Coordinates of C-alpha atoms in Angstrom, one line a residue:
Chain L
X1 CA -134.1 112.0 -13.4
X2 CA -130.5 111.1 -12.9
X3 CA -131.3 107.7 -14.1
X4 CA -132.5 109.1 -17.6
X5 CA -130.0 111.7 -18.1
X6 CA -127.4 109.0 -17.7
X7 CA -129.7 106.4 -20.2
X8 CA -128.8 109.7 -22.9
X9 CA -125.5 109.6 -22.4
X10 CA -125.5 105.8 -22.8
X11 CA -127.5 106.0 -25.5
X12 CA -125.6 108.6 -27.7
X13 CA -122.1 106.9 -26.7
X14 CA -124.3 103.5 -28.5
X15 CA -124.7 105.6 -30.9
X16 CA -121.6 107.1 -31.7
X17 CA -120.2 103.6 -31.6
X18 CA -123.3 102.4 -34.3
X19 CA -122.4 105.5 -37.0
X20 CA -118.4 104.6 -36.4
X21 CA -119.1 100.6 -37.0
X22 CA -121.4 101.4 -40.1
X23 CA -118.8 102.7 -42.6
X24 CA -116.5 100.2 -41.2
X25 CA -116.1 98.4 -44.0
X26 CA -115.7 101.2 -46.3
X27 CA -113.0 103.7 -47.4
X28 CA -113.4 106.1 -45.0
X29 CA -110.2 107.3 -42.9
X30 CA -110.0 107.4 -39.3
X31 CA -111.6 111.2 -39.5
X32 CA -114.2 109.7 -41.7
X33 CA -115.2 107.4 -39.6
X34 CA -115.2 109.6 -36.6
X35 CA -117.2 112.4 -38.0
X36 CA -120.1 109.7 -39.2
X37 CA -120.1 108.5 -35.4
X38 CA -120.3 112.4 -34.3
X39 CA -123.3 112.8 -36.5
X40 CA -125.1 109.7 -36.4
X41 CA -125.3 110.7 -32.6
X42 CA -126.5 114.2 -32.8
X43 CA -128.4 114.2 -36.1
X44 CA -131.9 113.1 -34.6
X45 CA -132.2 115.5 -31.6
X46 CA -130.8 118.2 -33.7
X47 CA -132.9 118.2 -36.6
X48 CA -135.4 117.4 -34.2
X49 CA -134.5 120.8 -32.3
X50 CA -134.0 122.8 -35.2
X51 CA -137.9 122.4 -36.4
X52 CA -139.3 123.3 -32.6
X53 CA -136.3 126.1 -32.4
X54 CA -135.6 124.9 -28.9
X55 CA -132.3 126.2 -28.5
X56 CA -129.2 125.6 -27.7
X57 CA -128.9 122.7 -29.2
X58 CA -128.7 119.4 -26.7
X59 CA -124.7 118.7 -27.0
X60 CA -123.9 122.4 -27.4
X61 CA -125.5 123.9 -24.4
X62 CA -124.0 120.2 -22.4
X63 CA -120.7 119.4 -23.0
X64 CA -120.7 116.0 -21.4
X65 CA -122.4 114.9 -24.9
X66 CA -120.0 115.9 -27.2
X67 CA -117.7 113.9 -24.5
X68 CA -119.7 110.4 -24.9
X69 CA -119.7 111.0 -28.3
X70 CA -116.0 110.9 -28.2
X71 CA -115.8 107.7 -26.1
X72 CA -118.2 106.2 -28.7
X73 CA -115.6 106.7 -31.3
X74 CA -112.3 106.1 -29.2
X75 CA -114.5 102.6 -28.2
X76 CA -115.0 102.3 -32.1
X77 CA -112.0 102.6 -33.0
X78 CA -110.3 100.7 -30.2
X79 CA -112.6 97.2 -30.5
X80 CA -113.6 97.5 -33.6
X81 CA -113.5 94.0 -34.2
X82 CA -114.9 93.0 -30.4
X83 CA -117.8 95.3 -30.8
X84 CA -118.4 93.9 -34.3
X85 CA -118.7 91.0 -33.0
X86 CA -121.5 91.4 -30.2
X87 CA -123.3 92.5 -33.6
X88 CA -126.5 90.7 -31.6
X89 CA -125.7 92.6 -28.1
X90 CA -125.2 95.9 -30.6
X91 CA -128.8 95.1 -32.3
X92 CA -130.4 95.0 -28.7
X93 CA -128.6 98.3 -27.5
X94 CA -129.8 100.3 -31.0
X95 CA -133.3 98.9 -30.4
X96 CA -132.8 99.8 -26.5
X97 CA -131.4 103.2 -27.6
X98 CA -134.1 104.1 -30.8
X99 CA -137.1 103.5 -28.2
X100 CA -135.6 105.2 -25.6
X101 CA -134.8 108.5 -27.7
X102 CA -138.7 108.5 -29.3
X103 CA -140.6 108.3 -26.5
X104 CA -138.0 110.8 -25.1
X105 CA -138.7 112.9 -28.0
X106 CA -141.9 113.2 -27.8
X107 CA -141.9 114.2 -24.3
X108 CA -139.8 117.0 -24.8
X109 CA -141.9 117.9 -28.4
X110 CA -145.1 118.1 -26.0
X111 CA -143.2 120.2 -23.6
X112 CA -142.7 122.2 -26.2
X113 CA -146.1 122.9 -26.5
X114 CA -146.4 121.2 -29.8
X115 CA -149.9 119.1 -30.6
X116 CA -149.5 115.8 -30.3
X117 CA -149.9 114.6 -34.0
X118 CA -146.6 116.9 -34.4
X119 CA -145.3 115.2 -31.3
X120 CA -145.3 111.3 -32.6
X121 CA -143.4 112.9 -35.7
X122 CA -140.7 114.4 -33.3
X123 CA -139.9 111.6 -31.4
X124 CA -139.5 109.3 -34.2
X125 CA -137.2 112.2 -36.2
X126 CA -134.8 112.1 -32.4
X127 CA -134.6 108.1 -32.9
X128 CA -133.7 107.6 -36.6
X129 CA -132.8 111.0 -38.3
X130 CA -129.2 110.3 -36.9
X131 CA -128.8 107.5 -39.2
X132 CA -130.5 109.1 -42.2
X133 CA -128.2 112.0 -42.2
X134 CA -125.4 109.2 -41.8
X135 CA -126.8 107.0 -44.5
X136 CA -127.4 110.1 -46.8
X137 CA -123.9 111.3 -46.5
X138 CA -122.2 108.4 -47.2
X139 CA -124.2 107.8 -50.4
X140 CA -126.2 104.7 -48.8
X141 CA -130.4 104.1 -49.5
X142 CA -131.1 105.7 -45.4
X143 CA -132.5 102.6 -43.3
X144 CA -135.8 104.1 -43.1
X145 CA -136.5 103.1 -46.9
X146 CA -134.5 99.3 -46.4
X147 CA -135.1 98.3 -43.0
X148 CA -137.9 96.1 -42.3
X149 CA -139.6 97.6 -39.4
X150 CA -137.6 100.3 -38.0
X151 CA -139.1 103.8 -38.6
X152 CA -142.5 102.4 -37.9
X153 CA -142.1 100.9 -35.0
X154 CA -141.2 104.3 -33.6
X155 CA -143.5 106.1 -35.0
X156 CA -146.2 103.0 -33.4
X157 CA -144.8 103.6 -29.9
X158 CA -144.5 107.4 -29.9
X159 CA -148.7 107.4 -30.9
X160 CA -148.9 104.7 -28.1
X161 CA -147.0 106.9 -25.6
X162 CA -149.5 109.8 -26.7
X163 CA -152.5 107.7 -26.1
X164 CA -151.5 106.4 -22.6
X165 CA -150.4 109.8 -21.8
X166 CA -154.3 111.2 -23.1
X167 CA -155.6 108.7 -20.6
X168 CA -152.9 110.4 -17.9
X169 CA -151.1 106.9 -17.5
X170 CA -148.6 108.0 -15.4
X171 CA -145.3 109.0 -17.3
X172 CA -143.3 106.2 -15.7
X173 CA -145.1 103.5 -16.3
X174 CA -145.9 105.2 -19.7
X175 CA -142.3 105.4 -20.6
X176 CA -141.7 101.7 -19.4
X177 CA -144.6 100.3 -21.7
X178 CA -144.4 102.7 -24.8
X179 CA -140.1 101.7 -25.0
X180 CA -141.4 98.1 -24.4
X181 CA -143.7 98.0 -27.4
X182 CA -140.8 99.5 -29.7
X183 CA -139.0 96.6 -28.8
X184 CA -141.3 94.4 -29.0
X185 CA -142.2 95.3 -32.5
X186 CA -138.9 95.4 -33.9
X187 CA -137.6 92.1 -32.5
X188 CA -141.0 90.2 -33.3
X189 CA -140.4 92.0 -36.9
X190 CA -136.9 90.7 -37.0
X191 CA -137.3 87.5 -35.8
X192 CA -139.9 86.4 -38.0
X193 CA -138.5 88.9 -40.7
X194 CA -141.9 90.6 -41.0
X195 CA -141.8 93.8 -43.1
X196 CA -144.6 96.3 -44.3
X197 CA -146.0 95.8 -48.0
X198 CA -144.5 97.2 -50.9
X199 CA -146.3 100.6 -52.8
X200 CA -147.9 98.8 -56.2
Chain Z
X1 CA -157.4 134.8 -48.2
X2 CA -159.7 131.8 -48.1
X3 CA -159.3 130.8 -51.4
X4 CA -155.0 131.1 -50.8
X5 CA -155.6 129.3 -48.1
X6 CA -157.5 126.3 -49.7
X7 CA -155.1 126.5 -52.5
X8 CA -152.0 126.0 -49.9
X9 CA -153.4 123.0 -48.6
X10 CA -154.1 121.1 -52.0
X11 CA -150.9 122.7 -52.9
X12 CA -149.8 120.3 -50.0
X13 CA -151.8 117.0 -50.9
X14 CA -150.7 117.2 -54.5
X15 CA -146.8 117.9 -53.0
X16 CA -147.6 114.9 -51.1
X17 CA -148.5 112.4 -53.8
X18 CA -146.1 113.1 -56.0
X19 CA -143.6 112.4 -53.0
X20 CA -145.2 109.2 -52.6
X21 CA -145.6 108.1 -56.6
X22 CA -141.5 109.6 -57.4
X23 CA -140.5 106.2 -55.6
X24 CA -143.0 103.8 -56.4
X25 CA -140.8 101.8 -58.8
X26 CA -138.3 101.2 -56.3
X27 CA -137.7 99.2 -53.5
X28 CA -139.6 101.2 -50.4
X29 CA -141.7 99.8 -48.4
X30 CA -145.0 101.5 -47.5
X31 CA -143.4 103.7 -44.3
X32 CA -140.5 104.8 -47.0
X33 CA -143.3 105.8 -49.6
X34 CA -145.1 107.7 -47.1
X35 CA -142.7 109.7 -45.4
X36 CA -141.2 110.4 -49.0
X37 CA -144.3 111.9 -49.7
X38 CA -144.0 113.3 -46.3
X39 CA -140.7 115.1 -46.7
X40 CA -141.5 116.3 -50.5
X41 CA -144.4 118.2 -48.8
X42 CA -142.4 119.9 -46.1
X43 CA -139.2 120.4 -47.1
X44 CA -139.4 123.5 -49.6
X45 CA -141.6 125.4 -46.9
X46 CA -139.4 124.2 -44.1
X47 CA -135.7 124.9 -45.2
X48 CA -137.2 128.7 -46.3
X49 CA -138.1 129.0 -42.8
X50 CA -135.5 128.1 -41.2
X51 CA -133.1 129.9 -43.4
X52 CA -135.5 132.9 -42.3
X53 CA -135.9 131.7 -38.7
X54 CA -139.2 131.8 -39.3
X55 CA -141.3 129.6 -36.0
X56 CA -143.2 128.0 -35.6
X57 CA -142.7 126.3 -39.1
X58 CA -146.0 126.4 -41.3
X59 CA -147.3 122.4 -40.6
X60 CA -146.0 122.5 -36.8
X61 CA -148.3 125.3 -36.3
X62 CA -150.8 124.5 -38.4
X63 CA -151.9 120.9 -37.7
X64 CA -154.3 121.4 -41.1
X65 CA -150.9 120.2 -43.5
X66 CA -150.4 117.5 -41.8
X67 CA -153.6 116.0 -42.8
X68 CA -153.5 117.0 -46.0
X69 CA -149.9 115.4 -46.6
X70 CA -151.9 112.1 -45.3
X71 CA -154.7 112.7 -47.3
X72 CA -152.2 112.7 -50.2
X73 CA -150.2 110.0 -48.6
X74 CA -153.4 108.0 -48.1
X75 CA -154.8 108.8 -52.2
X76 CA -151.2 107.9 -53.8
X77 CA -151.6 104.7 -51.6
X78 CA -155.4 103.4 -52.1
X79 CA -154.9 104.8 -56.1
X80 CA -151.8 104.5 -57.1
X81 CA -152.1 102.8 -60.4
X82 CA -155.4 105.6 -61.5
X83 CA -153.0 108.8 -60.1
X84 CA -150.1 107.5 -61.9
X85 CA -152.4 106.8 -65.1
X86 CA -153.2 111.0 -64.9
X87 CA -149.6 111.6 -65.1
X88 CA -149.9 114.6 -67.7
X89 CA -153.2 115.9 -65.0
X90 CA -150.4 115.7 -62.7
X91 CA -147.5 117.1 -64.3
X92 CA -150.4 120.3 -64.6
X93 CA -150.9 119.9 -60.8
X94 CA -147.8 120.0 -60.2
X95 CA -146.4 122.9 -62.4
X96 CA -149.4 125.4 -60.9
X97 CA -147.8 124.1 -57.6
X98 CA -144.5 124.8 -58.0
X99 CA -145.2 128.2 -59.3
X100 CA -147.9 129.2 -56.8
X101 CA -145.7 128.5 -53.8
X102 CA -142.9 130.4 -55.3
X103 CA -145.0 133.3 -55.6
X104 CA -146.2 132.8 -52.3
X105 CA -142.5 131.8 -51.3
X106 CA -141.4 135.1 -52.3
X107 CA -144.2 137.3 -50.5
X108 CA -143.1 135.5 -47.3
X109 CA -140.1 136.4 -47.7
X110 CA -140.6 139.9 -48.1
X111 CA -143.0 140.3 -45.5
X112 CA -140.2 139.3 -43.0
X113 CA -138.3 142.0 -44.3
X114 CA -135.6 140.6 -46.0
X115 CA -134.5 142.3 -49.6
X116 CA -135.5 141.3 -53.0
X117 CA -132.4 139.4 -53.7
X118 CA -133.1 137.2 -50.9
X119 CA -137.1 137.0 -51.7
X120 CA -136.2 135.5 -55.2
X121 CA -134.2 132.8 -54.0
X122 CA -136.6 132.1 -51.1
X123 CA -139.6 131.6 -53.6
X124 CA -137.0 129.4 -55.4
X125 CA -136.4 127.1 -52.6
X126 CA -140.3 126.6 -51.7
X127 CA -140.5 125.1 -54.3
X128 CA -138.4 123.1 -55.4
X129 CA -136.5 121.9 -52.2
X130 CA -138.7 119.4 -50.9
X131 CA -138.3 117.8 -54.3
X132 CA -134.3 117.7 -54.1
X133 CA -134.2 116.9 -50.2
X134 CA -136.7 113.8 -51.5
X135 CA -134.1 113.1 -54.2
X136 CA -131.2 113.5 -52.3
X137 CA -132.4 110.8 -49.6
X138 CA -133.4 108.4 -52.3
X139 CA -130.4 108.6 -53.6
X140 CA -131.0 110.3 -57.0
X141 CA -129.3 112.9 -58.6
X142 CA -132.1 115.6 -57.8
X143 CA -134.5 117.2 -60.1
X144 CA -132.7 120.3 -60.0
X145 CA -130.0 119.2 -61.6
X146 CA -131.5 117.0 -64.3
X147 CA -134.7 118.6 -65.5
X148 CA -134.4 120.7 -68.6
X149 CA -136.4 124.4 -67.1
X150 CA -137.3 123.6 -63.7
X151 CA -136.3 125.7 -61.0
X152 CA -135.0 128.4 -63.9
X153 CA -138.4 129.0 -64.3
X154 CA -139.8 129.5 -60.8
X155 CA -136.4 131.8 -60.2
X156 CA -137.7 133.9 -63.3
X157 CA -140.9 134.1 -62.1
X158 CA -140.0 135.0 -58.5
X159 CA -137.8 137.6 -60.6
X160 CA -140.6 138.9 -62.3
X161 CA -142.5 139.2 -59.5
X162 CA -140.8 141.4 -57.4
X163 CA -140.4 143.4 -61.0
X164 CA -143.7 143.9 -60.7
X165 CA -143.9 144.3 -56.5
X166 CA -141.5 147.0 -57.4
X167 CA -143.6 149.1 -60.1
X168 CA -146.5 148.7 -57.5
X169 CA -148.7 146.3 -59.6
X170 CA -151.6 145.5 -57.5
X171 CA -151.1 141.9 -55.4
X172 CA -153.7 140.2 -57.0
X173 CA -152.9 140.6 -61.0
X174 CA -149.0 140.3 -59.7
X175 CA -149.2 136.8 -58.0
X176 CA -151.9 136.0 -61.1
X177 CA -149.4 136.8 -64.0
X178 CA -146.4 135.7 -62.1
X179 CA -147.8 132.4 -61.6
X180 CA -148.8 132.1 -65.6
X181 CA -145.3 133.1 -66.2
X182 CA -143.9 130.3 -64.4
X183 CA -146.4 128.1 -66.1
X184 CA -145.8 129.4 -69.3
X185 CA -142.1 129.0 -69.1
X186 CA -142.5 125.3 -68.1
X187 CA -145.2 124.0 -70.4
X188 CA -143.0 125.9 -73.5
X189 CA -139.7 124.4 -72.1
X190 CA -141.9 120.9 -72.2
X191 CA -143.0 120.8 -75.5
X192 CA -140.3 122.1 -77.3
X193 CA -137.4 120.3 -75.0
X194 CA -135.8 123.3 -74.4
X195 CA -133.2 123.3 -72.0
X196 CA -130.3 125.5 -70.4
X197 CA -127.0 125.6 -72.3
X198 CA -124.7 123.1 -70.4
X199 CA -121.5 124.0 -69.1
X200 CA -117.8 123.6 -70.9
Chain S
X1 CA -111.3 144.8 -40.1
X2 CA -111.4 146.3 -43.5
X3 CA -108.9 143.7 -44.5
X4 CA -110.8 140.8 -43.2
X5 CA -114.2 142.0 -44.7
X6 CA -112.2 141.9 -48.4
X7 CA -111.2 138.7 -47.5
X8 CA -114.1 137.1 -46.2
X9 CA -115.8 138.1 -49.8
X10 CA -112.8 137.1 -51.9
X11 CA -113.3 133.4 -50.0
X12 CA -116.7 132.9 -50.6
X13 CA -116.0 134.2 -54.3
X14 CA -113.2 131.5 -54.3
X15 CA -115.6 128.6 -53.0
X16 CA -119.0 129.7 -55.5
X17 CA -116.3 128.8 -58.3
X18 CA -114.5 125.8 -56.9
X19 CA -118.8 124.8 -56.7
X20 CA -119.3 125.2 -60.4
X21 CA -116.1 123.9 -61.6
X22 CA -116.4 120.6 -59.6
X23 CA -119.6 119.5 -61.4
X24 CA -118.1 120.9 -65.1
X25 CA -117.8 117.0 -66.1
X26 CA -121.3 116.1 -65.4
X27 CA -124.7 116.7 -66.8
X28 CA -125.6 119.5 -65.2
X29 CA -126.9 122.7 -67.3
X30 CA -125.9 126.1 -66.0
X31 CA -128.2 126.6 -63.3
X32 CA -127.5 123.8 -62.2
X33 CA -124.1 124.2 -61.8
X34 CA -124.3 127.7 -60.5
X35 CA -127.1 126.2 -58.0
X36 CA -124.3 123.7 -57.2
X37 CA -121.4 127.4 -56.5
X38 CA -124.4 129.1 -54.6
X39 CA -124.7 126.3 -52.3
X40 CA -120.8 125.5 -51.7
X41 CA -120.2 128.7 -50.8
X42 CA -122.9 129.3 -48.2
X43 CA -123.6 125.4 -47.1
X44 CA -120.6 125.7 -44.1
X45 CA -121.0 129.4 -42.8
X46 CA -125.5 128.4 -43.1
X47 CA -125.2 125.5 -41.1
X48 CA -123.1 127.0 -38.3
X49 CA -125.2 129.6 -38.1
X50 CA -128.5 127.4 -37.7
X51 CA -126.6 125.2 -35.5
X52 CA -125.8 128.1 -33.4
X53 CA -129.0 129.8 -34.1
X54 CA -127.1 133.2 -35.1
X55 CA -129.8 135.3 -37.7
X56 CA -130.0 136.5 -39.3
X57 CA -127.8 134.2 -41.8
X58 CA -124.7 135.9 -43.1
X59 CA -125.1 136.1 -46.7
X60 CA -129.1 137.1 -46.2
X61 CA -128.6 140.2 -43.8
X62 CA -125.4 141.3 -46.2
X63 CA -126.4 140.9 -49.7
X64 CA -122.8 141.8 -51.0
X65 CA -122.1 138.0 -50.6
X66 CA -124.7 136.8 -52.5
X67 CA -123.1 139.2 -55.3
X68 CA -120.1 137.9 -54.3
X69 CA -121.7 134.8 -55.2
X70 CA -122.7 135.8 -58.5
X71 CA -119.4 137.1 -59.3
X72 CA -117.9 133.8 -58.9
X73 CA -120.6 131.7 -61.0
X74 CA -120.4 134.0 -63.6
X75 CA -116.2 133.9 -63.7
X76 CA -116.6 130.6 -63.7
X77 CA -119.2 130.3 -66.4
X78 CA -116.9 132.8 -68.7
X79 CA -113.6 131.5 -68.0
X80 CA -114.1 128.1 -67.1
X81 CA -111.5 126.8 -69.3
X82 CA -108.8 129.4 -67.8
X83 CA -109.9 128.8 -64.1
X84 CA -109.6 125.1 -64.9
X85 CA -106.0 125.2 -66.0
X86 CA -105.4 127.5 -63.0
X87 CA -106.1 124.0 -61.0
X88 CA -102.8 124.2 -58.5
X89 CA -103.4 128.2 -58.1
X90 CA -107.1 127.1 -57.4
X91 CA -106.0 124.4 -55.2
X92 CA -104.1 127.5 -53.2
X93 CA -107.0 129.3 -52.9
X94 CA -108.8 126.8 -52.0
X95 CA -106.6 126.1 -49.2
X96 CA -106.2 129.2 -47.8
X97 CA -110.2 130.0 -47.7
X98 CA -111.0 126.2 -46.0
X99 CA -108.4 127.6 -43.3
X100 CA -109.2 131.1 -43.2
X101 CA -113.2 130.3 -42.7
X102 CA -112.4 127.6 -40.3
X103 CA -110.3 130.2 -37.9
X104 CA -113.1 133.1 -38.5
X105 CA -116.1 130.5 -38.0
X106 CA -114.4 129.6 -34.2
X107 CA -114.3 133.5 -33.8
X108 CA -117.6 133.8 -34.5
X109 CA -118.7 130.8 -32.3
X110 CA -116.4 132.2 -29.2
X111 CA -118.3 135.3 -29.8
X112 CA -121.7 133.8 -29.6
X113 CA -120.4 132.2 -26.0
X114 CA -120.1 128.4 -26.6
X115 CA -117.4 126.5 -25.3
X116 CA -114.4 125.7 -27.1
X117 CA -115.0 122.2 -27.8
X118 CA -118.1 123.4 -29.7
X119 CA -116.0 126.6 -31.0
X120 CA -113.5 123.9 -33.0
X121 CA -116.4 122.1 -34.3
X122 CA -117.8 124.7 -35.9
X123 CA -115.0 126.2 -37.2
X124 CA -114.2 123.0 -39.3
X125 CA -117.7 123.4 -39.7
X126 CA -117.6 126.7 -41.6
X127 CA -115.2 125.5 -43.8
X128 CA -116.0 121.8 -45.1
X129 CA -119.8 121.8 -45.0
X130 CA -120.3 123.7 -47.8
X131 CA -118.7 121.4 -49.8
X132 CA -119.8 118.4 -47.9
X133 CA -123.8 119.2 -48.8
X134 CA -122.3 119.9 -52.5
X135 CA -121.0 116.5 -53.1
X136 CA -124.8 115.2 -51.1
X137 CA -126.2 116.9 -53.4
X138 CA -124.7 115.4 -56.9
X139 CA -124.4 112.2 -55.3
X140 CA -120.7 112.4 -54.8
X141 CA -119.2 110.8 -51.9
X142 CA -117.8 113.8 -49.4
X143 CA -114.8 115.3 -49.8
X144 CA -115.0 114.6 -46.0
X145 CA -114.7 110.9 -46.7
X146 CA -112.8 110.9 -49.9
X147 CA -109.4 113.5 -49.0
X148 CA -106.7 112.5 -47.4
X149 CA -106.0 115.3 -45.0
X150 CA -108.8 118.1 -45.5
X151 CA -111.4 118.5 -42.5
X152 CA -108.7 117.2 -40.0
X153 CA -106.3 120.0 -41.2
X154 CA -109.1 122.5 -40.1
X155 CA -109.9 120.5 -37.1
X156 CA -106.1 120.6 -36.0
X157 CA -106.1 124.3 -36.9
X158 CA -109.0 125.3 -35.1
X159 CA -108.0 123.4 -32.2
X160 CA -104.5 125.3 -32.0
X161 CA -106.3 128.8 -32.5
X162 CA -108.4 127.7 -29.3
X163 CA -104.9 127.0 -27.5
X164 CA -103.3 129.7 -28.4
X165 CA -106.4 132.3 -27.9
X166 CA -106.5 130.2 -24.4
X167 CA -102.6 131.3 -23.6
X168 CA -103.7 135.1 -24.6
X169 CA -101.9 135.4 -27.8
X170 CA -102.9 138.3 -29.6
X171 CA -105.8 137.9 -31.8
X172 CA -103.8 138.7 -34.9
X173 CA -100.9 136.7 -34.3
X174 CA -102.8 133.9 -33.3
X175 CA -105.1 134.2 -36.4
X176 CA -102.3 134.5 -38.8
X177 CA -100.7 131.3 -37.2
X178 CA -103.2 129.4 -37.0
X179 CA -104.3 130.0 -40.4
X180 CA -100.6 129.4 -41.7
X181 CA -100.8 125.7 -39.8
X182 CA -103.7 124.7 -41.6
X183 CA -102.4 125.8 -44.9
X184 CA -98.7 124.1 -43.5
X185 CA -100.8 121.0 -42.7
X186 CA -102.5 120.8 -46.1
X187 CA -100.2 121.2 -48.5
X188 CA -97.8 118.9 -46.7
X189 CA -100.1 116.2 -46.7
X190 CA -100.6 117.1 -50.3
X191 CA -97.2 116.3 -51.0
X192 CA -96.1 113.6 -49.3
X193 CA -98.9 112.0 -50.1
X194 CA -100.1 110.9 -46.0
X195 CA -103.2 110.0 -45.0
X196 CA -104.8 109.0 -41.9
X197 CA -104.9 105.4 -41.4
X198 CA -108.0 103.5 -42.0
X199 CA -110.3 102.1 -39.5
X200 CA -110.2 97.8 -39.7

């Protein structure tokens, strides 16, 4: 319990640091930059939260979000240039912290009382809404519709996290295999730069 | 009620493959098409109910959408080339579905008590939003603001409707010549190019 | 209370024009430009209301600002080429309703019994987001992104507000203060042309 609650504030703080690191190379000001960390971090869950009306929201009824969001940024902005350059570590955390946040999604979509089929959509909306909001804002094509495998391969683990949990796999093993195979999926993709066909 | 009912849900699978076949020139992978189609679907419906706060949300409740936005998903991506080949079939399709989920937009609307003012608007944004959320991730300027009479005409006829609500017209012949009037107002503005005086 | 009610109507009058005139050099017919005023002037207070899940939203359980609305669209359709050479008046205007809807949207938040970090957020909230989803909308980048000092203004005056209303300051007082720094903030920037530094 304590264990995952501090793997979310780890993950938004990786997240915060992501949105910040993104427009980096852009005209954005200091503010600019900030405010695309601040909602690359909370746009999942809260979109997310919005469409099951589970209220408050995750970083307004717990402060201590809002504060790792703000470490993200200070970290951003800070070492820029050393966290740009553990690019690769960066790529592992993001896929570490994407996984993480669907299969975490979908558990609190089920608890919820949501069916599952509207439970797999949940818990891929928490991992990559954050950067579609961020990607939209800032006038980019969102990752979802450029990225290789990246959408998918949430969507494949939150459906394999509802399948194990059908068969009442026990939710920590569950949680362990189901991130796993997100992983899995996106660094097999990437490393032999396998992507879904085209619509023709 | 059945026949609404049925109507709502290919309302929904043609929503869905239009979605799916506006991005079919560009660069999106499968996943991308899909949840395009995906988000064109839900997105009129889902920003009226939140702007409402009305829960649960149509498809989260009703698991039956969902399955028609994959059976739309699913047709756009095994037929692509034969949909896209009806395009005039669909522009039909897709005119009675803008204008039947306005009028139904609007009676929503009113049955959660809000004014007529508000009503209007709401059968407005059924349908048409999911088209400009769709655009607006992709990156286009959306339909609303390029289209010569599109969302004009389903505000008239959410107008006209509530007209109508207000002289006690009976339900039936209301949504039935409310709906032609929408129609109507398209298919004209189509064949004789009209459009709304631009601003200077 | 009287005072602030005017006020509150004359903003959001204010913002529905800034709306229509900011898209008056682009394509966009007349509904879609008065789409494009609706949606400035309710995008900020909307979203901080969803966010907070405070309903119903202001402008649908008080319909005098969606005439309020229309007021604005219409000025702005009939005197566009008057309210465009009022641009520095207009630029007051707009300055004084960003910083007088960023003090009243942490009011409102403080009411609904979030903390003050959140309470500062959604003040700057109030104001900027409306035009924010504007510029998403026609593909602009933000205003958020593009300004020197705008949402940082707001941010700094929300923050003072939330230090002074800690410190007991009379609510008036501390309103009219706060709302002065904002507009001090602003138009100081304006002139000396700062600007936060960027991120590299």
């Amino acid at each position: 319990m304590d264990l995952q609650y501090a793997l979310e504030l780890v993950g938004t703080i990786v997240f915060a640091i992501s949105g910040v690191l993104a427009v980096r190379e852009r005209e954005h000001d200091m503010f600019g930059a900030g405010f695309t960390g601040f909602i690359t971090a909370i746009g999942g869950g809260t979109l997310r939260d919005i469409l099951l009306d589970s209220y408050p929201l995750v970083w307004i009824g717990d402060v201590k979000f809002l504060y790792a969001i703000l470490v993200g940024i200070l970290a951003a902005f800070i070492f820029p240039n050393f966290l740009s350059r553990l690019r690769k570590t960066f790529f592992l955390f993001d896929t570490l912290g994407i996984a993480f946040f669907t299969v975490l999604g979908v558990e609190k979509a089920l608890h919820l009382g949501v069916r599952p089929e509207i439970a797999a959509i949940m818990g891929m909306f928490s991992a990559v809404m954050g950067g579609v909001i961020r990607d939209t804002l800032t006038n980019e094509i969102p990752i979802l519709f450029r990225k290789e495998i990246y959408a998918s391969a949430c969507l494949s683990g939150a459906i394999f996290y509802l399948v194990l949990n059908y068969f009442e796999v026990p939710r920590d093993i569950n949680l362990l295999v189901s991130v796993a195979l997100i992983i899995a999926i996106r660094l097999i993709a990437m490393r032999f730069k396998l992507s879904l066909p085209r619509l023709d």
